[in-house]
Coordinates of C-alpha atoms in Angstrom, one line a residue:
M1094 CA -9.4 -22.0 28.9
S1095 CA -10.8 -18.7 30.5
L1096 CA -8.7 -16.7 33.1
Q1097 CA -10.1 -15.9 36.5
P1098 CA -8.7 -12.7 38.2
A1099 CA -7.1 -12.7 41.4
H1100 CA -8.3 -12.0 45.0
S1101 CA -4.7 -11.2 46.0
S1102 CA -4.2 -7.7 46.1
R1103 CA -0.6 -8.9 45.6
V1104 CA 0.5 -8.6 41.9
F1105 CA 3.8 -10.6 40.9
M1106 CA 5.7 -10.2 38.2
E1107 CA 8.2 -12.5 36.3
L1108 CA 11.8 -11.2 36.2
V1109 CA 13.6 -13.2 33.1
P1110 CA 17.4 -12.0 33.1
W1111 CA 19.5 -11.9 29.8
A1112 CA 20.5 -15.3 29.2
D1113 CA 23.3 -13.7 27.1
P1114 CA 25.5 -11.0 28.0
G1115 CA 25.6 -9.9 24.7
R1116 CA 22.2 -9.3 23.5
E1117 CA 22.0 -6.3 25.5
N1118 CA 23.5 -4.7 22.5
N1119 CA 21.6 -7.5 20.0
P1120 CA 17.7 -7.6 21.3
I1121 CA 16.8 -8.7 18.3
S1122 CA 18.8 -11.8 17.1
T1123 CA 17.4 -13.9 19.7
L1124 CA 14.2 -12.9 19.1
E1125 CA 12.6 -15.4 17.6
G1126 CA 11.2 -18.3 20.6
Q1127 CA 11.8 -16.3 23.4
P1128 CA 8.3 -15.3 25.2
V1129 CA 7.2 -12.1 25.9
G1130 CA 8.3 -11.2 29.1
C1131 CA 9.2 -8.4 31.7
R1132 CA 12.8 -7.8 32.8
P1133 CA 14.7 -5.8 35.4
H1134 CA 17.9 -3.6 33.4
T1135 CA 20.6 -4.2 34.5
A1136 CA 23.8 -2.1 35.3
Q1137 CA 23.9 -1.0 31.8
G1138 CA 20.9 0.0 31.3
H1139 CA 18.1 2.5 34.0
P1140 CA 19.2 -0.3 37.1
G1141 CA 15.7 -0.6 39.0
V1142 CA 13.6 -0.5 35.7
R1143 CA 11.5 -2.8 34.2
E1144 CA 10.8 -3.5 31.0
V1145 CA 7.9 -5.6 28.9
H1146 CA 9.1 -6.7 24.5
V1147 CA 7.3 -7.3 22.2
S1148 CA 7.6 -7.6 19.2
G1149 CA 4.3 -6.8 16.4
V1150 CA 3.7 -7.3 12.4
A1151 CA 1.7 -5.9 10.7
E1152 CA 0.2 -5.9 6.8
V1153 CA -0.7 -3.6 3.9
S1154 CA -2.2 -3.2 0.8
A1155 CA -2.6 -0.7 -1.7
S1156 CA -4.6 -0.9 -5.3
P1157 CA -3.0 0.7 -8.1
D1158 CA -5.0 4.5 -8.2
R1159 CA -3.6 5.6 -11.5
A1160 CA -4.3 3.6 -15.7
L1161 CA -3.3 4.6 -18.9
V1162 CA -4.7 4.1 -21.7
V1163 CA -3.8 4.6 -25.0
V1164 CA -6.8 5.2 -27.8
R1165 CA -4.4 5.4 -32.0
V1166 CA -6.1 7.2 -34.7
S1167 CA -5.1 6.3 -38.0
S1168 CA -5.5 6.8 -42.2
T1169 CA -3.9 6.4 -45.5
K1170 CA -4.7 8.2 -48.2
E1171 CA -3.6 10.0 -52.0
A1172 CA -3.4 13.6 -50.5
A1173 CA -1.6 14.2 -47.0
A1174 CA -4.8 16.8 -46.2
E1175 CA -7.2 13.6 -46.6
T1176 CA -5.2 11.9 -44.8
K1177 CA -4.8 14.9 -42.4
K1178 CA -8.5 15.9 -42.1
S1179 CA -9.9 11.8 -41.6
V1180 CA -7.6 12.0 -38.4
C1181 CA -8.3 15.3 -36.6
R1182 CA -12.1 14.9 -37.5
R1183 CA -11.8 11.8 -35.1
L1184 CA -9.5 13.4 -33.2
D1185 CA -11.8 16.2 -32.3
Y1186 CA -14.3 14.3 -31.1
I1187 CA -12.1 11.5 -29.5
T1188 CA -11.0 15.2 -27.2
Q1189 CA -14.5 16.7 -26.8
S1190 CA -16.2 13.6 -25.3
L1191 CA -12.4 13.5 -22.5
Q1192 CA -13.3 16.8 -21.4
Q1193 CA -17.8 16.7 -21.5
Q1194 CA -16.8 13.5 -19.0
G1195 CA -14.4 16.1 -16.9
L1196 CA -11.4 14.7 -17.9
Q1197 CA -7.9 16.9 -17.1
A1198 CA -6.4 18.8 -19.8
E1199 CA -3.3 17.3 -17.8
N1200 CA -4.4 14.0 -18.1
V1201 CA -4.3 13.6 -21.9
T1202 CA -1.5 14.0 -24.3
V1203 CA -2.0 14.1 -28.6
T1204 CA 0.6 13.1 -30.3
K1205 CA 0.3 13.0 -33.8
D1206 CA 3.2 11.5 -36.7
I1207 CA 2.5 11.7 -40.5
R1208 CA 5.6 9.5 -42.9
R1209 CA 4.2 9.4 -46.7
V1210 CA 4.2 4.8 -47.6
E1211 CA 4.9 4.3 -51.2
N1212 CA 2.4 6.5 -53.5
A1213 CA 0.3 7.5 -50.3
Y1214 CA 1.0 8.9 -47.3
H1215 CA -0.3 7.5 -43.5
M1216 CA -1.1 9.7 -40.3
E1217 CA -0.7 8.3 -37.3
A1218 CA -2.2 9.8 -33.8
E1219 CA -2.2 9.0 -30.0
V1220 CA -4.3 9.7 -27.4
C1221 CA -2.5 8.7 -24.0
I1222 CA -5.0 9.5 -21.4
T1223 CA -4.3 8.6 -17.9
F1224 CA -7.8 7.8 -14.9
T1225 CA -7.8 8.4 -11.9
E1226 CA -11.6 7.5 -11.6
F1227 CA -11.3 3.3 -13.0
G1228 CA -15.2 3.0 -13.7
K1229 CA -15.3 6.1 -15.9
M1230 CA -12.4 4.5 -17.8
Q1231 CA -14.7 1.5 -18.8
N1232 CA -17.6 3.9 -19.7
I1233 CA -15.4 6.1 -21.7
C1234 CA -14.0 3.8 -23.6
N1235 CA -17.3 2.1 -24.1
F1236 CA -18.0 5.0 -25.3
L1237 CA -15.5 5.8 -27.8
V1238 CA -15.4 1.9 -29.4
E1239 CA -19.5 2.0 -29.8
K1240 CA -19.8 5.7 -30.9
L1241 CA -16.2 5.0 -33.9
D1242 CA -16.0 1.6 -33.9
S1243 CA -13.0 0.6 -36.0
S1244 CA -10.9 4.2 -37.1
V1245 CA -10.2 3.7 -33.2
V1246 CA -7.9 1.0 -31.1
I1247 CA -8.0 0.7 -27.6
S1248 CA -4.8 0.0 -25.4
P1249 CA -5.9 -2.5 -22.4
P1250 CA -4.9 -0.1 -19.9
E1251 CA -2.0 -0.2 -17.4
F1252 CA -2.4 -0.4 -14.2
F1253 CA -0.1 1.5 -12.0
H1254 CA 0.6 3.8 -8.8
T1255 CA 1.2 7.6 -8.1
P1256 CA 5.1 8.4 -7.2
G1257 CA 6.4 7.5 -3.9
S1258 CA 3.1 5.0 -2.9
V1259 CA 5.4 2.0 -1.9
E1260 CA 7.5 4.0 0.8
N1261 CA 4.1 5.6 1.7
L1262 CA 2.8 2.2 2.4
R1263 CA 6.1 0.9 3.7
R1264 CA 5.6 3.7 6.7
Q1265 CA 2.2 2.4 7.6
A1266 CA 3.0 -0.9 7.4
C1267 CA 5.8 0.2 10.4
L1268 CA 3.3 2.6 12.3
T1269 CA 1.1 -0.6 11.9
A1270 CA 3.0 -2.8 13.3
V1271 CA 3.7 -0.4 16.6
E1272 CA 0.8 -0.4 17.2
N1273 CA 0.0 -3.7 18.2
A1274 CA 2.9 -4.2 18.9
W1275 CA 2.0 -1.6 21.5
R1276 CA -1.2 -2.3 22.0
K1277 CA -0.3 -6.5 23.4
A1278 CA 1.8 -4.8 25.0
Q1279 CA -0.9 -3.1 26.8
E1280 CA -2.3 -6.8 27.4
V1281 CA 0.4 -8.3 28.7
C1282 CA 0.8 -5.4 31.9
G1283 CA -3.0 -5.5 31.9
L1284 CA -3.5 -9.3 32.9
V1285 CA -0.3 -9.1 34.8
G1286 CA -1.8 -5.6 36.5
Q1287 CA 0.8 -3.9 35.7
T1288 CA 1.2 -0.7 34.0
L1289 CA 2.4 -0.2 30.8
G1290 CA 4.9 2.4 30.6
K1291 CA 6.9 4.9 28.0
P1292 CA 9.4 2.9 24.7
L1293 CA 12.2 2.7 26.3
L1294 CA 13.4 1.5 22.3
I1295 CA 11.7 0.9 19.1
K1296 CA 13.6 -1.0 16.3
E1297 CA 12.3 -2.6 12.8
E1298 CA 13.2 -5.2 12.5
E1299 CA 12.3 -6.2 8.2
T1300 CA 10.3 -4.1 6.1
K1301 CA 9.7 -5.8 2.9
E1302 CA 7.2 -4.9 -0.4
W1303 CA 5.9 -6.8 -3.1
E1304 CA 3.8 -6.7 -5.6
G1305 CA 0.1 -8.9 -6.3
Q1306 CA 0.0 -12.5 -7.5
I1307 CA -2.5 -14.1 -9.2
D1308 CA -3.4 -17.6 -10.1
N1309 CA -1.2 -19.9 -11.9
H1310 CA -4.4 -20.4 -14.5
H1311 CA -4.9 -16.2 -15.2
L1312 CA -1.2 -16.0 -15.0
S1313 CA -0.9 -18.1 -18.2
R1314 CA -3.0 -16.4 -20.0
L1315 CA -2.2 -14.1 -22.1
P1316 CA -1.3 -10.5 -20.6
G1317 CA -4.2 -8.7 -22.7
S1318 CA -6.5 -10.8 -22.6
L1319 CA -6.7 -11.0 -18.1
T1320 CA -9.8 -9.0 -16.5
V1321 CA -9.7 -5.5 -16.3
Q1322 CA -9.6 -7.0 -12.5
Q1323 CA -7.1 -9.3 -12.6
K1324 CA -5.0 -6.6 -13.8
I1325 CA -5.7 -4.7 -10.9
K1326 CA -5.3 -7.5 -8.5
S1327 CA -2.0 -8.1 -10.0
A1328 CA -1.1 -4.4 -9.8
T1329 CA -1.6 -4.6 -6.1
I1330 CA 1.9 -3.6 -3.6
H1331 CA 2.1 -5.3 -0.3
A1332 CA 3.8 -4.0 2.4
A1333 CA 5.0 -5.9 5.6
S1334 CA 6.8 -4.6 8.8
K1335 CA 7.9 -6.8 12.4
V1336 CA 9.2 -4.7 14.8
F1337 CA 10.1 -4.8 18.0
I1338 CA 9.8 -2.6 21.2
T1339 CA 10.8 -2.6 24.4
F1340 CA 8.1 -0.8 27.0
E1341 CA 9.2 0.4 30.5
V1342 CA 6.9 -1.0 33.0
K1343 CA 5.4 0.3 36.5
G1344 CA 4.2 -0.4 39.3
K1345 CA 0.3 -1.1 39.4
E1346 CA -1.6 2.3 40.9
K1347 CA -2.6 3.3 43.5
K1348 CA -6.4 5.0 43.8
K1349 CA -5.7 8.2 46.0
K1350 CA -8.5 8.6 48.8
A1351 CA -8.9 12.0 49.9
A1352 CA -9.7 11.2 54.0
L1353 CA -12.8 12.5 55.7
K1354 CA -12.3 14.8 58.6
L1355 CA -15.4 14.3 61.2

């Protein structure tokens, strides 16, 4: 069904009165099921001002922007010096490879531990690497596995978000919901030949956030067997927002025509 523009220059707007006197102080409680409408303010508001009240919703998401990989190196020998030499040789190779790939020092942490085990010395070292580029992460991990083989153990990547990501995403969802409501109000006013005015009330009714989930088939598998893309999807965060906005409605703007003096 298409709407044809009216040929009459006179504009009519439906004025929807408040069904409940208490609605003025709590416009959200009876929002569900109410149509988008326009009404004049009562004596409690701004007399003579017409309004359009609309709701807007939005959902946004953000993939994890960090990944943590732990590379473990160990050795057990009778002499402590030989144990240290074996581990440190591989550590130097790993750290040099990371530097050549452009990894910043602040994103690499190395810890060492040596202890006596029966009649031998056992040394373990961990290289914790924080990646911001997942493609580079996979290339480096593959390279280390190829070059060092079974002498190193590389943990599956753990994906996470930088601090404040959830709050930023929640804010983005709210702003997008407000923009959606504003566009809806503009279209409503344009449809009935009116002009949208300034906002009189902006209220966020609902906000929530959650982590992404993968399907039950993949969830039944062990976490370590999930692919990188499945882990990224599982660590993706989502945020949703619902807002209620009341706008002032102005009359149809009339173009002023300059009178021609003969």
